[in-house]
Coordinates of C-alpha atoms in Angstrom, one line a residue:
Chain X
M120 CA 0.0 0.0 0.0
I121 CA 1.6 3.2 -1.2
L122 CA -0.4 5.4 1.2
A123 CA 0.3 3.3 4.2
A124 CA 4.0 3.5 3.4
A125 CA 3.9 7.2 2.8
S126 CA 2.0 7.8 6.0
E127 CA 4.5 5.9 8.1
L128 CA 7.6 7.4 6.4
F129 CA 6.3 11.0 6.7
A130 CA 5.4 10.5 10.3
V131 CA 8.9 9.1 11.2
G132 CA 11.1 11.2 9.0
G133 CA 9.1 14.3 8.4
F134 CA 8.4 15.9 5.0
S135 CA 11.9 17.0 4.2
Q136 CA 13.5 13.7 5.1
T137 CA 11.1 11.6 3.1
S138 CA 11.5 11.1 -0.7
V139 CA 9.0 9.7 -3.2
R140 CA 11.7 7.2 -4.0
S141 CA 11.8 5.9 -0.4
V142 CA 8.0 5.7 -0.2
A143 CA 8.0 3.7 -3.5
A144 CA 10.8 1.4 -2.1
A145 CA 8.9 0.8 1.2
A146 CA 5.7 0.0 -0.8
G147 CA 7.6 -2.3 -3.2
V148 CA 6.7 -0.3 -6.3
D149 CA 8.4 1.9 -8.8
S150 CA 8.7 5.7 -8.1
A151 CA 7.0 6.3 -11.5
L152 CA 3.9 4.5 -10.2
V153 CA 3.8 6.7 -7.1
H154 CA 4.0 9.8 -9.3
H155 CA 1.4 8.4 -11.6
Y156 CA -1.2 7.8 -8.9
F157 CA -0.4 10.6 -6.5
G158 CA 1.4 13.4 -8.4
T159 CA 4.0 15.5 -6.6
K160 CA 5.5 14.9 -3.1
D161 CA 3.1 17.6 -1.7
E162 CA 0.2 15.8 -3.2
L163 CA 1.4 12.4 -1.8
F164 CA 1.8 14.0 1.6
L165 CA -1.7 15.4 1.6
A166 CA -3.1 12.1 0.4
A167 CA -1.3 10.3 3.3
L168 CA -2.9 12.8 5.8
A169 CA -6.3 11.3 4.6
L170 CA -8.2 14.5 5.3
P171 CA -11.8 14.6 4.0
L172 CA -11.1 18.0 2.4
D173 CA -8.4 19.6 0.2
L174 CA -6.6 22.0 2.4
R175 CA -5.0 23.9 -0.5
V176 CA -8.5 24.5 -2.0
A177 CA -10.0 25.4 1.3
I178 CA -7.6 28.2 2.0
R179 CA -8.0 29.9 -1.4
P180 CA -10.7 32.4 -0.2
V181 CA -8.2 33.7 2.3
V182 CA -5.7 34.8 -0.3
E183 CA -8.1 35.6 -3.1
G184 CA -9.3 38.8 -1.6
P185 CA -7.9 42.1 -0.2
L186 CA -5.4 42.1 2.7
E187 CA -8.1 43.8 4.6
G188 CA -10.4 41.2 6.1
A189 CA -7.8 38.4 5.6
G190 CA -7.9 37.5 9.3
E191 CA -11.7 37.2 9.3
R192 CA -11.6 35.1 6.1
M193 CA -8.9 32.8 7.6
M194 CA -11.0 32.3 10.8
R195 CA -14.1 31.4 8.7
V196 CA -12.1 28.9 6.6
F197 CA -10.5 27.3 9.6
L198 CA -13.7 27.1 11.6
G199 CA -15.6 25.9 8.5
A200 CA -13.3 22.9 8.3
W201 CA -13.2 22.1 12.1
E202 CA -17.0 22.4 12.4
Q203 CA -17.5 19.5 10.0
E204 CA -17.5 16.3 12.1
P205 CA -15.5 14.1 9.6
V206 CA -12.9 16.7 9.2
R207 CA -12.7 17.4 13.0
L208 CA -12.4 13.8 13.9
R209 CA -9.5 13.3 11.5
L210 CA -7.8 16.5 12.5
L211 CA -8.1 15.5 16.2
G212 CA -6.5 12.2 15.4
L213 CA -3.6 13.9 13.8
L214 CA -3.3 16.4 16.6
R215 CA -3.3 13.8 19.3
G216 CA -0.2 12.4 17.7
S217 CA 1.3 15.9 17.5
I218 CA 2.6 16.0 21.1
E219 CA 5.0 13.2 20.3
P220 CA 8.1 14.2 18.2
Q221 CA 6.9 12.3 15.2
G222 CA 3.5 13.8 15.2
A223 CA 5.0 17.2 15.8
R224 CA 6.6 17.0 12.4
L225 CA 3.2 16.3 10.9
V226 CA 1.9 19.6 12.3
Q227 CA 5.0 21.5 11.2
D228 CA 5.1 19.9 7.7
G229 CA 1.3 19.8 7.2
F230 CA -0.4 22.6 9.1
L231 CA 2.4 25.2 9.0
R232 CA 4.0 24.5 5.6
I233 CA 0.9 23.6 3.6
V234 CA -1.8 25.8 5.2
V235 CA -0.4 28.7 7.1
R236 CA 2.8 29.6 5.2
P237 CA 1.3 29.8 1.7
V238 CA -1.3 32.2 3.0
I239 CA 1.3 34.4 4.6
D240 CA 3.4 34.3 1.4
E241 CA 0.6 35.1 -0.9
L242 CA -0.6 38.0 1.3
G243 CA 2.9 39.3 1.0
A244 CA 3.6 40.9 4.4
D245 CA 7.1 41.2 5.9
Q246 CA 8.7 38.7 8.3
P247 CA 6.9 35.6 6.9
D248 CA 8.5 33.1 9.4
R249 CA 7.5 35.1 12.4
R250 CA 4.0 35.6 11.1
T251 CA 3.6 31.9 10.3
A252 CA 4.5 31.0 13.9
L253 CA 2.2 33.6 15.4
V254 CA -0.8 32.7 13.3
A255 CA -0.2 29.0 14.0
A256 CA 0.0 29.6 17.8
Q257 CA -3.2 31.6 17.6
I258 CA -5.1 28.8 15.8
L259 CA -3.5 25.9 17.8
G260 CA -4.5 27.6 21.1
L261 CA -8.1 27.9 20.0
I262 CA -8.1 24.3 18.7
M263 CA -6.8 23.0 22.1
I264 CA -9.4 24.9 24.2
R265 CA -12.5 24.6 21.8
Y266 CA -12.0 21.1 20.3
V267 CA -9.6 19.1 22.4
L268 CA -10.1 20.3 26.0
M269 CA -13.6 21.6 25.2
V270 CA -13.5 24.4 27.7
E271 CA -16.8 26.3 28.0
P272 CA -18.1 28.8 26.9
L273 CA -15.6 28.7 24.0
A274 CA -16.4 25.0 23.2
S275 CA -20.0 25.8 22.4
A276 CA -19.7 29.4 21.3
P277 CA -21.3 30.1 17.8
V278 CA -18.9 30.4 15.0
E279 CA -19.7 34.1 14.5
E280 CA -18.7 34.8 18.1
V281 CA -15.3 33.1 17.7
V282 CA -14.7 35.0 14.5
A283 CA -15.4 38.3 16.2
L284 CA -13.0 37.4 19.0
Y285 CA -10.2 36.1 16.9
A286 CA -10.3 37.9 13.5
P287 CA -8.7 41.1 14.8
I288 CA -5.8 39.1 16.3
L289 CA -5.2 37.1 13.2
Q290 CA -5.5 40.2 11.0
R291 CA -2.7 41.8 13.1
F292 CA -0.4 38.8 12.8
L293 CA -1.1 38.4 9.1
A294 CA -0.8 42.0 8.0
D295 CA -0.1 44.7 10.6
P296 CA 3.4 46.0 11.6
L297 CA 4.8 43.7 14.3
P298 CA 6.9 44.9 17.3
P299 CA 10.6 44.6 16.6
G300 CA 12.1 41.2 17.2
Chain H
M926 CA 2.4 6.5 49.0
I927 CA -0.2 9.3 49.4
L928 CA 1.1 11.4 46.6
A929 CA 1.2 8.5 44.1
A930 CA -2.4 7.6 45.0
A931 CA -3.4 11.3 44.7
S932 CA -1.7 11.7 41.4
E933 CA -3.4 8.6 39.9
L934 CA -6.9 9.5 41.3
F935 CA -6.8 13.1 40.2
A936 CA -5.6 12.0 36.7
V937 CA -8.4 9.4 36.4
G938 CA -11.3 11.2 38.1
G939 CA -10.4 14.9 37.8
F940 CA -10.3 17.3 40.7
S941 CA -14.0 17.5 41.3
Q942 CA -14.5 13.7 41.3
T943 CA -11.7 13.0 43.7
S944 CA -12.0 13.3 47.4
V945 CA -9.3 13.4 50.1
R946 CA -11.1 10.4 51.6
S947 CA -10.7 8.4 48.4
V948 CA -7.0 9.3 48.2
A949 CA -6.5 8.3 51.8
A950 CA -8.3 5.0 51.2
A951 CA -6.2 4.2 48.1
A952 CA -3.0 4.9 50.0
G953 CA -4.2 2.8 52.9
V954 CA -4.1 5.7 55.5
D955 CA -6.5 7.8 57.4
S956 CA -7.9 11.0 55.9
A957 CA -6.7 12.9 58.9
L958 CA -3.1 11.9 58.0
V959 CA -3.5 13.2 54.5
H960 CA -4.8 16.6 55.8
H961 CA -2.0 16.7 58.3
Y962 CA 0.7 16.3 55.7
F963 CA -0.8 18.0 52.7
G964 CA -3.5 20.4 54.0
T965 CA -6.5 21.1 51.8
K966 CA -7.6 19.2 48.7
D967 CA -6.2 22.1 46.6
E968 CA -2.8 21.8 48.3
L969 CA -2.9 18.0 47.8
F970 CA -3.6 18.5 44.2
L971 CA -0.7 20.9 43.7
A972 CA 1.6 18.6 45.6
A973 CA 0.5 15.7 43.3
L974 CA 1.4 17.8 40.2
A975 CA 5.0 17.8 41.6
L976 CA 5.9 21.2 40.1
P977 CA 9.2 22.8 41.2
L978 CA 7.4 26.1 41.9
D979 CA 4.2 27.1 43.8
L980 CA 1.8 28.3 41.1
R981 CA -0.3 30.2 43.6
V982 CA 2.7 32.2 44.8
A983 CA 4.0 32.7 41.2
I984 CA 0.8 34.4 40.0
R985 CA 0.6 36.9 42.9
P986 CA 2.4 39.7 41.0
V987 CA -0.3 39.5 38.3
V988 CA -3.1 40.4 40.7
E989 CA -1.1 42.5 43.1
G990 CA -1.0 45.5 40.8
P991 CA -3.3 47.7 38.8
L992 CA -5.6 46.3 36.1
E993 CA -3.4 48.2 33.6
G994 CA -0.4 46.2 32.8
A995 CA -2.0 42.9 34.0
G996 CA -1.5 41.3 30.6
E997 CA 2.2 42.1 30.6
R998 CA 2.7 40.9 34.2
M999 CA 0.9 37.7 33.4
M1000 CA 3.2 37.1 30.4
R1001 CA 6.3 37.7 32.5
V1002 CA 5.1 35.3 35.2
F1003 CA 4.2 32.7 32.7
L1004 CA 7.4 32.9 30.6
G1005 CA 9.4 33.2 33.8
A1006 CA 8.2 29.8 34.9
W1007 CA 8.5 28.1 31.5
E1008 CA 12.0 29.5 30.9
Q1009 CA 13.3 27.6 34.0
E1010 CA 14.4 24.2 32.7
P1011 CA 13.1 22.0 35.7
V1012 CA 9.7 23.7 35.5
R1013 CA 9.5 23.5 31.7
L1014 CA 10.4 19.8 31.7
R1015 CA 7.8 19.0 34.3
L1016 CA 5.1 21.1 32.6
L1017 CA 5.9 19.5 29.2
G1018 CA 5.4 16.1 30.8
L1019 CA 2.0 17.1 32.1
L1020 CA 1.1 18.7 28.8
R1021 CA 2.0 15.6 26.8
G1022 CA -0.6 13.8 28.8
S1023 CA -3.2 16.5 28.3
I1024 CA -4.2 15.4 24.8
E1025 CA -5.7 12.2 26.3
P1026 CA -8.9 12.7 28.2
Q1027 CA -7.3 12.0 31.6
G1028 CA -4.6 14.6 31.1
A1029 CA -7.1 17.1 29.7
R1030 CA -8.7 17.1 33.1
L1031 CA -5.3 17.9 34.7
V1032 CA -5.0 21.0 32.4
Q1033 CA -8.6 22.0 33.2
D1034 CA -8.3 21.4 36.9
G1035 CA -4.8 22.6 37.3
F1036 CA -3.9 25.3 34.8
L1037 CA -7.4 26.8 34.3
R1038 CA -8.8 26.4 37.8
I1039 CA -5.7 27.1 39.9
V1040 CA -3.7 29.6 37.7
V1041 CA -5.9 31.4 35.2
R1042 CA -9.3 31.6 36.9
P1043 CA -8.1 33.1 40.2
V1044 CA -6.3 35.8 38.3
I1045 CA -9.4 36.6 36.3
D1046 CA -11.6 36.7 39.5
E1047 CA -9.2 38.9 41.4
L1048 CA -8.9 41.3 38.5
G1049 CA -12.7 41.5 38.7
A1050 CA -13.7 41.9 35.0
D1051 CA -17.0 40.7 33.7
Q1052 CA -17.6 37.3 31.9
P1053 CA -15.0 35.4 34.0
D1054 CA -15.7 32.0 32.3
R1055 CA -15.2 33.5 28.8
R1056 CA -12.1 35.4 29.8
T1057 CA -10.6 32.3 31.4
A1058 CA -11.1 30.2 28.3
L1059 CA -9.6 33.0 26.0
V1060 CA -6.6 33.6 28.2
A1061 CA -6.0 29.8 28.5
A1062 CA -6.2 29.4 24.7
Q1063 CA -3.8 32.3 24.2
I1064 CA -1.2 30.8 26.5
L1065 CA -1.6 27.2 25.3
G1066 CA -1.1 28.2 21.7
L1067 CA 2.2 29.9 22.6
I1068 CA 3.3 26.9 24.7
M1069 CA 2.6 24.5 21.7
I1070 CA 4.5 26.6 19.2
R1071 CA 7.4 27.8 21.4
Y1072 CA 8.0 24.8 23.8
V1073 CA 6.4 21.7 22.3
L1074 CA 6.7 22.1 18.5
M1075 CA 9.6 24.6 18.9
V1076 CA 8.7 26.5 15.7
E1077 CA 11.2 29.3 14.9
P1078 CA 11.6 32.1 15.3
L1079 CA 9.2 32.0 18.2
A1080 CA 11.0 29.1 19.9
S1081 CA 14.2 31.2 20.2
A1082 CA 12.7 34.6 20.5
P1083 CA 13.9 36.6 23.6
V1084 CA 11.4 36.8 26.4
E1085 CA 11.0 40.6 25.9
E1086 CA 10.0 40.0 22.3
V1087 CA 7.3 37.5 23.2
V1088 CA 6.0 39.8 26.0
A1089 CA 5.7 42.6 23.4
L1090 CA 3.7 40.4 21.0
Y1091 CA 1.4 38.8 23.6
A1092 CA 0.9 41.3 26.4
P1093 CA -1.7 43.4 24.4
I1094 CA -3.7 40.4 23.5
L1095 CA -3.7 39.1 27.1
Q1096 CA -4.6 42.5 28.4
R1097 CA -7.6 42.7 26.1
F1098 CA -8.8 39.2 27.2
L1099 CA -8.2 40.0 30.9
A1100 CA -9.7 43.5 31.1
D1101 CA -11.1 45.1 28.0
P1102 CA -14.7 44.9 26.9
L1103 CA -15.3 41.7 24.8
P1104 CA -17.5 41.5 21.7
P1105 CA -21.0 40.2 22.5
G1106 CA -21.4 36.4 22.9

């Protein structure tokens, strides 16, 4: 199974340490077959995550609009995904593994590299590394409290309320001048 | 061992479901002995967490000052604890367990109830439940990115830089008017 091999190798070695060739070898097939069925290494990685939505499509509305309002659009995309039960259950499974070193790489390689960083880059603000870390921290904290620990009243708060609380902070980290650092 | 019994019972049943009597029974001693050595149930709980600092003492500077600047003082107390290696290692151990349901109770009963909520209550702003959840989310997100996943440049950023980034957000959640919810 190509996907099972990819999933295991990405989890152990991280995205950068894993090659399509090594996945093919582990699955006992030729690299060309992996490329034929799964395309690029990015696409193979996303397929191995087995998410019931395409993250790269889901984040398009964030970058296909003015810089103004990007924080609010990002919150809506993010909550829109997490509020769907099949997506939430799969993401919670991935997150549970993220506390261990292997799973931590999945969050770094998947969430930060495939979701957050491209948004920051396309929006074009300065200090992209710093903004990526800050936006990721903001979203991970909300995930922990709302979906993992389920702390009330944030766990049951309507999506619009969470957007109102978080959009200004995300907007600041995505686009506004940051303090020196 | 009283502490070993307390640690296990608090982890399994949470703070509210665990009595000093049940801890005493599990340790094969009298409740009076537990009270004699460890004091109140709160004190027993803190002792079972085995932290190399007293959280209730550590947070005093946050509440013993004006509402203005409370966010900055809270960031300094929080980072001051996490930047000490023995404290950080112990807190990381507790956090690693927090993704599982039993450990999640430890975060709720320990971090939220003993650290965050008393600060919110003493500062006296409205909507204490909502502010507690928001402050906890803010701090947990930073912990995940800086100390667990170690995402740069936030992982290596000087304390003063993190304070400058986070103090305004914490101040808002601690003291400023919140959007309706």
